[in-house]
GROMACS .gro file of N, CA and C in nm:
model
  303
    1SER      N    1 -15.579   1.087  15.150
    1SER     CA    2 -15.557   0.962  15.138
    1SER      C    3 -15.625   0.889  15.268
    2GLU      N    4 -15.638   0.763  15.264
    2GLU     CA    5 -15.702   0.692  15.374
    2GLU      C    6 -15.612   0.697  15.509
    3PHE      N    7 -15.484   0.697  15.490
    3PHE     CA    8 -15.391   0.710  15.598
    3PHE      C    9 -15.406   0.836  15.662
    4ILE      N   10 -15.403   0.956  15.580
    4ILE     CA   11 -15.428   1.080  15.652
    4ILE      C   12 -15.553   1.092  15.714
    5SER      N   13 -15.665   1.038  15.644
    5SER     CA   14 -15.799   1.038  15.718
    5SER      C   15 -15.794   0.977  15.849
    6CYS      N   16 -15.714   0.856  15.850
    6CYS     CA   17 -15.721   0.785  15.981
    6CYS      C   18 -15.655   0.871  16.088
    7LEU      N   19 -15.532   0.943  16.052
    7LEU     CA   20 -15.476   1.026  16.153
    7LEU      C   21 -15.551   1.143  16.194
    8ARG      N   22 -15.627   1.199  16.101
    8ARG     CA   23 -15.720   1.318  16.140
    8ARG      C   24 -15.819   1.270  16.236
    9THR      N   25 -15.885   1.150  16.203
    9THR     CA   26 -15.991   1.095  16.290
    9THR      C   27 -15.920   1.064  16.425
   10HIS      N   28 -15.810   1.016  16.436
   10HIS     CA   29 -15.738   0.982  16.568
   10HIS      C   30 -15.721   1.115  16.638
   11ALA      N   31 -15.665   1.220  16.575
   11ALA     CA   32 -15.634   1.347  16.644
   11ALA      C   33 -15.773   1.412  16.696
   12GLU      N   34 -15.874   1.393  16.619
   12GLU     CA   35 -16.009   1.450  16.664
   12GLU      C   36 -16.055   1.368  16.789
   13ASP      N   37 -16.057   1.233  16.769
   13ASP     CA   38 -16.117   1.152  16.871
   13ASP      C   39 -16.032   1.162  17.008
   14HIS      N   40 -15.897   1.196  16.998
   14HIS     CA   41 -15.820   1.199  17.110
   14HIS      C   42 -15.790   1.350  17.160
   15LEU      N   43 -15.861   1.438  17.091
   15LEU     CA   44 -15.838   1.585  17.123
   15LEU      C   45 -15.691   1.628  17.113
   16LEU      N   46 -15.621   1.574  17.003
   16LEU     CA   47 -15.487   1.625  16.979
   16LEU      C   48 -15.485   1.734  16.880
   17GLY      N   49 -15.372   1.817  16.887
   17GLY     CA   50 -15.368   1.912  16.790
   17GLY      C   51 -15.421   2.049  16.819
   18VAL      N   52 -15.464   2.121  16.722
   18VAL     CA   53 -15.506   2.262  16.741
   18VAL      C   54 -15.662   2.264  16.735
   19TRP      N   55 -15.720   2.326  16.822
   19TRP     CA   56 -15.868   2.345  16.820
   19TRP      C   57 -15.899   2.491  16.820
   20ASP      N   58 -16.002   2.531  16.765
   20ASP     CA   59 -16.032   2.675  16.741
   20ASP      C   60 -16.174   2.691  16.769
   21GLY      N   61 -16.208   2.797  16.843
   21GLY     CA   62 -16.354   2.826  16.864
   21GLY      C   63 -16.379   2.889  16.987
   22PRO      N   64 -16.487   2.877  17.046
   22PRO     CA   65 -16.617   2.813  16.993
   22PRO      C   66 -16.667   2.885  16.864
   23HIS      N   67 -16.720   2.792  16.775
   23HIS     CA   68 -16.782   2.836  16.652
   23HIS      C   69 -16.927   2.801  16.650
   24GLU      N   70 -17.010   2.884  16.606
   24GLU     CA   71 -17.162   2.843  16.598
   24GLU      C   72 -17.182   2.742  16.482
   25THR      N   73 -17.240   2.619  16.537
   25THR     CA   74 -17.263   2.525  16.430
   25THR      C   75 -17.418   2.487  16.440
   26GLU      N   76 -17.452   2.400  16.359
   26GLU     CA   77 -17.603   2.354  16.362
   26GLU      C   78 -17.638   2.290  16.478
   27LEU      N   79 -17.522   2.233  16.560
   27LEU     CA   80 -17.535   2.159  16.689
   27LEU      C   81 -17.523   2.262  16.808
   28GLY      N   82 -17.493   2.387  16.767
   28GLY     CA   83 -17.468   2.492  16.884
   28GLY      C   84 -17.315   2.529  16.889
   29PRO      N   85 -17.273   2.601  16.974
   29PRO     CA   86 -17.128   2.656  16.986
   29PRO      C   87 -17.044   2.513  17.012
   30ARG      N   88 -16.930   2.505  16.922
   30ARG     CA   89 -16.847   2.391  16.929
   30ARG      C   90 -16.709   2.440  16.899
   31MET      N   91 -16.618   2.373  16.961
   31MET     CA   92 -16.468   2.390  16.924
   31MET      C   93 -16.448   2.310  16.796
   32LEU      N   94 -16.371   2.368  16.694
   32LEU     CA   95 -16.357   2.301  16.577
   32LEU      C   96 -16.216   2.270  16.562
   33PHE      N   97 -16.183   2.151  16.504
   33PHE     CA   98 -16.050   2.099  16.494
   33PHE      C   99 -15.987   2.166  16.357
   34VAL      N  100 -15.870   2.209  16.374
   34VAL     CA  101 -15.800   2.265  16.254
   34VAL      C  102 -15.707   2.156  16.207
   35PRO      N  103 -15.751   2.110  16.081
   35PRO     CA  104 -15.671   1.999  16.020
   35PRO      C  105 -15.535   2.046  15.978
   36GLY      N  106 -15.444   1.949  15.978
   36GLY     CA  107 -15.312   1.980  15.918
   36GLY      C  108 -15.208   2.032  16.033
   37LEU      N  109 -15.259   2.063  16.145
   37LEU     CA  110 -15.181   2.128  16.259
   37LEU      C  111 -15.149   2.025  16.367
   38SER      N  112 -15.187   1.897  16.350
   38SER     CA  113 -15.152   1.805  16.470
   38SER      C  114 -15.022   1.729  16.411
   39PRO      N  115 -14.920   1.754  16.501
   39PRO     CA  116 -14.797   1.673  16.467
   39PRO      C  117 -14.800   1.520  16.489
   40TYR      N  118 -14.753   1.442  16.400
   40TYR     CA  119 -14.737   1.295  16.413
   40TYR      C  120 -14.591   1.263  16.375
   41TRP      N  121 -14.541   1.176  16.447
   41TRP     CA  122 -14.408   1.110  16.409
   41TRP      C  123 -14.429   0.999  16.311
   42ILE      N  124 -14.390   1.002  16.194
   42ILE     CA  125 -14.419   0.902  16.097
   42ILE      C  126 -14.279   0.850  16.048
   43CYS      N  127 -14.228   0.750  16.111
   43CYS     CA  128 -14.088   0.699  16.094
   43CYS      C  129 -14.058   0.686  15.948
   44ALA      N  130 -14.140   0.636  15.874
   44ALA     CA  131 -14.114   0.617  15.721
   44ALA      C  132 -14.079   0.752  15.656
   45TYR      N  133 -14.132   0.855  15.708
   45TYR     CA  134 -14.113   0.982  15.649
   45TYR      C  135 -14.017   1.069  15.712
   46ALA      N  136 -13.996   1.046  15.834
   46ALA     CA  137 -13.905   1.119  15.917
   46ALA      C  138 -13.761   1.094  15.919
   47ASN      N  139 -13.736   0.966  15.877
   47ASN     CA  140 -13.595   0.916  15.867
   47ASN      C  141 -13.563   0.863  15.728
   48ASN      N  142 -13.432   0.875  15.693
   48ASN     CA  143 -13.408   0.829  15.556
   48ASN      C  144 -13.404   0.673  15.560
   49GLN      N  145 -13.491   0.606  15.512
   49GLN     CA  146 -13.515   0.464  15.522
   49GLN      C  147 -13.401   0.388  15.456
   50TRP      N  148 -13.320   0.456  15.371
   50TRP     CA  149 -13.195   0.393  15.300
   50TRP      C  150 -13.073   0.422  15.373
   51ALA      N  151 -13.082   0.492  15.487
   51ALA     CA  152 -12.968   0.515  15.576
   51ALA      C  153 -13.004   0.524  15.712
   52LEU      N  154 -13.080   0.425  15.760
   52LEU     CA  155 -13.115   0.419  15.896
   52LEU      C  156 -13.015   0.408  16.008
   53GLY      N  157 -12.898   0.345  15.968
   53GLY     CA  158 -12.781   0.359  16.053
   53GLY      C  159 -12.736   0.482  16.098
   54ASP      N  160 -12.764   0.590  16.026
   54ASP     CA  161 -12.731   0.722  16.066
   54ASP      C  162 -12.811   0.773  16.180
   55ALA      N  163 -12.936   0.722  16.194
   55ALA     CA  164 -13.026   0.761  16.301
   55ALA      C  165 -13.015   0.673  16.432
   56LEU      N  166 -12.933   0.570  16.421
   56LEU     CA  167 -12.926   0.472  16.527
   56LEU      C  168 -12.800   0.509  16.615
   57THR      N  169 -12.814   0.458  16.744
   57THR     CA  170 -12.702   0.479  16.840
   57THR      C  171 -12.679   0.343  16.909
   58ASP      N  172 -12.583   0.325  16.991
   58ASP     CA  173 -12.567   0.220  17.074
   58ASP      C  174 -12.661   0.207  17.182
   59ASP      N  175 -12.719   0.321  17.224
   59ASP     CA  176 -12.821   0.326  17.319
   59ASP      C  177 -12.953   0.366  17.269
   60PRO      N  178 -13.046   0.275  17.243
   60PRO     CA  179 -13.180   0.296  17.180
   60PRO      C  180 -13.254   0.419  17.238
   61SER      N  181 -13.229   0.440  17.372
   61SER     CA  182 -13.287   0.554  17.433
   61SER      C  183 -13.251   0.700  17.379
   62GLN      N  184 -13.137   0.691  17.305
   62GLN     CA  185 -13.081   0.820  17.243
   62GLN      C  186 -13.115   0.830  17.100
   63THR      N  187 -13.201   0.753  17.046
   63THR     CA  188 -13.230   0.766  16.903
   63THR      C  189 -13.331   0.868  16.879
   64SER      N  190 -13.348   0.915  16.756
   64SER     CA  191 -13.452   1.018  16.717
   64SER      C  192 -13.587   0.953  16.739
   65PHE      N  193 -13.610   0.821  16.721
   65PHE     CA  194 -13.730   0.751  16.734
   65PHE      C  195 -13.775   0.771  16.887
   66ARG      N  196 -13.684   0.735  16.969
   66ARG     CA  197 -13.715   0.734  17.123
   66ARG      C  198 -13.743   0.881  17.176
   67LYS      N  199 -13.664   0.976  17.113
   67LYS     CA  200 -13.688   1.104  17.153
   67LYS      C  201 -13.819   1.167  17.111
   68ALA      N  202 -13.862   1.126  16.996
   68ALA     CA  203 -13.992   1.176  16.938
   68ALA      C  204 -14.108   1.120  17.016
   69ILE      N  205 -14.089   0.991  17.063
   69ILE     CA  206 -14.195   0.918  17.139
   69ILE      C  207 -14.194   1.004  17.274
   70ALA      N  208 -14.095   1.032  17.337
   70ALA     CA  209 -14.106   1.102  17.464
   70ALA      C  210 -14.169   1.248  17.452
   71LEU      N  211 -14.171   1.295  17.332
   71LEU     CA  212 -14.240   1.434  17.311
   71LEU      C  213 -14.382   1.411  17.286
   72ALA      N  214 -14.431   1.292  17.242
   72ALA     CA  215 -14.557   1.274  17.187
   72ALA      C  216 -14.651   1.255  17.310
   73ASP      N  217 -14.779   1.285  17.272
   73ASP     CA  218 -14.893   1.256  17.371
   73ASP      C  219 -14.946   1.106  17.357
   74GLY      N  220 -14.911   1.052  17.255
   74GLY     CA  221 -14.949   0.911  17.214
   74GLY      C  222 -14.889   0.862  17.085
   75THR      N  223 -14.910   0.735  17.047
   75THR     CA  224 -14.853   0.680  16.927
   75THR      C  225 -14.969   0.624  16.855
   76VAL      N  226 -14.948   0.595  16.732
   76VAL     CA  227 -15.042   0.516  16.650
   76VAL      C  228 -14.966   0.411  16.570
   77SER      N  229 -15.013   0.285  16.566
   77SER     CA  230 -14.956   0.176  16.498
   77SER      C  231 -15.056   0.150  16.383
   78ILE      N  232 -14.998   0.122  16.278
   78ILE     CA  233 -15.087   0.080  16.158
   78ILE      C  234 -15.057  -0.077  16.151
   79PHE      N  235 -15.164  -0.151  16.138
   79PHE     CA  236 -15.149  -0.299  16.130
   79PHE      C  237 -15.193  -0.349  15.984
   80ASP      N  238 -15.130  -0.445  15.948
   80ASP     CA  239 -15.164  -0.516  15.816
   80ASP      C  240 -15.244  -0.640  15.865
   81LYS      N  241 -15.295  -0.716  15.770
   81LYS     CA  242 -15.368  -0.848  15.807
   81LYS      C  243 -15.270  -0.941  15.873
   82GLY      N  244 -15.151  -0.944  15.834
   82GLY     CA  245 -15.054  -1.047  15.897
   82GLY      C  246 -14.994  -1.006  16.035
   83GLY      N  247 -15.023  -0.869  16.071
   83GLY     CA  248 -14.957  -0.835  16.203
   83GLY      C  249 -14.814  -0.821  16.196
   84VAL      N  250 -14.753  -0.795  16.079
   84VAL     CA  251 -14.608  -0.771  16.058
   84VAL      C  252 -14.547  -0.692  16.173
   85VAL      N  253 -14.621  -0.579  16.208
   85VAL     CA  254 -14.558  -0.488  16.304
   85VAL      C  255 -14.507  -0.567  16.428
   86PHE      N  256 -14.576  -0.670  16.466
   86PHE     CA  257 -14.529  -0.745  16.585
   86PHE      C  258 -14.396  -0.829  16.563
   87THR      N  259 -14.363  -0.850  16.440
   87THR     CA  260 -14.233  -0.929  16.411
   87THR      C  261 -14.121  -0.841  16.396
   88ARG      N  262 -14.127  -0.716  16.404
   88ARG     CA  263 -14.033  -0.615  16.377
   88ARG      C  264 -13.985  -0.570  16.521
   89ILE      N  265 -13.847  -0.600  16.550
   89ILE     CA  266 -13.812  -0.553  16.690
   89ILE      C  267 -13.813  -0.404  16.723
   90TRP      N  268 -13.783  -0.327  16.624
   90TRP     CA  269 -13.789  -0.186  16.649
   90TRP      C  270 -13.945  -0.141  16.668
   91CYS      N  271 -14.039  -0.191  16.594
   91CYS     CA  272 -14.184  -0.160  16.621
   91CYS      C  273 -14.218  -0.203  16.757
   92SER      N  274 -14.174  -0.328  16.801
   92SER     CA  275 -14.208  -0.374  16.932
   92SER      C  276 -14.148  -0.277  17.031
   93TYR      N  277 -14.033  -0.237  17.011
   93TYR     CA  278 -13.963  -0.139  17.110
   93TYR      C  279 -14.050  -0.016  17.112
   94GLU      N  280 -14.084   0.043  17.009
   94GLU     CA  281 -14.165   0.162  17.013
   94GLU      C  282 -14.298   0.141  17.081
   95LEU      N  283 -14.363   0.029  17.058
   95LEU     CA  284 -14.492   0.001  17.128
   95LEU      C  285 -14.466  -0.010  17.278
   96TYR      N  286 -14.366  -0.097  17.306
   96TYR     CA  287 -14.328  -0.097  17.455
   96TYR      C  288 -14.305   0.028  17.526
   97ILE      N  289 -14.225   0.110  17.460
   97ILE     CA  290 -14.194   0.260  17.520
   97ILE      C  291 -14.331   0.331  17.547
   98SER      N  292 -14.404   0.325  17.421
   98SER     CA  293 -14.541   0.399  17.432
   98SER      C  294 -14.635   0.355  17.537
   99ILE      N  295 -14.637   0.229  17.565
   99ILE     CA  296 -14.737   0.183  17.672
   99ILE      C  297 -14.671   0.195  17.811
  100SER      N  298 -14.539   0.172  17.815
  100SER     CA  299 -14.490   0.156  17.963
  100SER      C  300 -14.452   0.299  18.028
  101GLU      N  301 -14.443   0.393  17.943
  101GLU     CA  302 -14.406   0.535  17.993
  101GLU      C  303 -14.506   0.635  17.988
   0.00000   0.00000   0.00000
């Protein structure tokens, strides 16, 4: 899918995930990216979207969202034409934590 392709390109561009090699290519010896082995936190898939209250705490720094961001080397935000991500407080919190820490 286009979404997975974007994540794969992001991982390759930022040297995230698993690399193997060097392997001989037409351009000479290169490290090759191993697809499927770069972990990404995808909130929509990682938490039950119908029971998000189960994942929340009184202290936002103790949520699974925040803990995952602390373990990550970076974050990726997907934008739509209307920039809806900027109108959602939790998305703004995730962006703030990603940029400030």
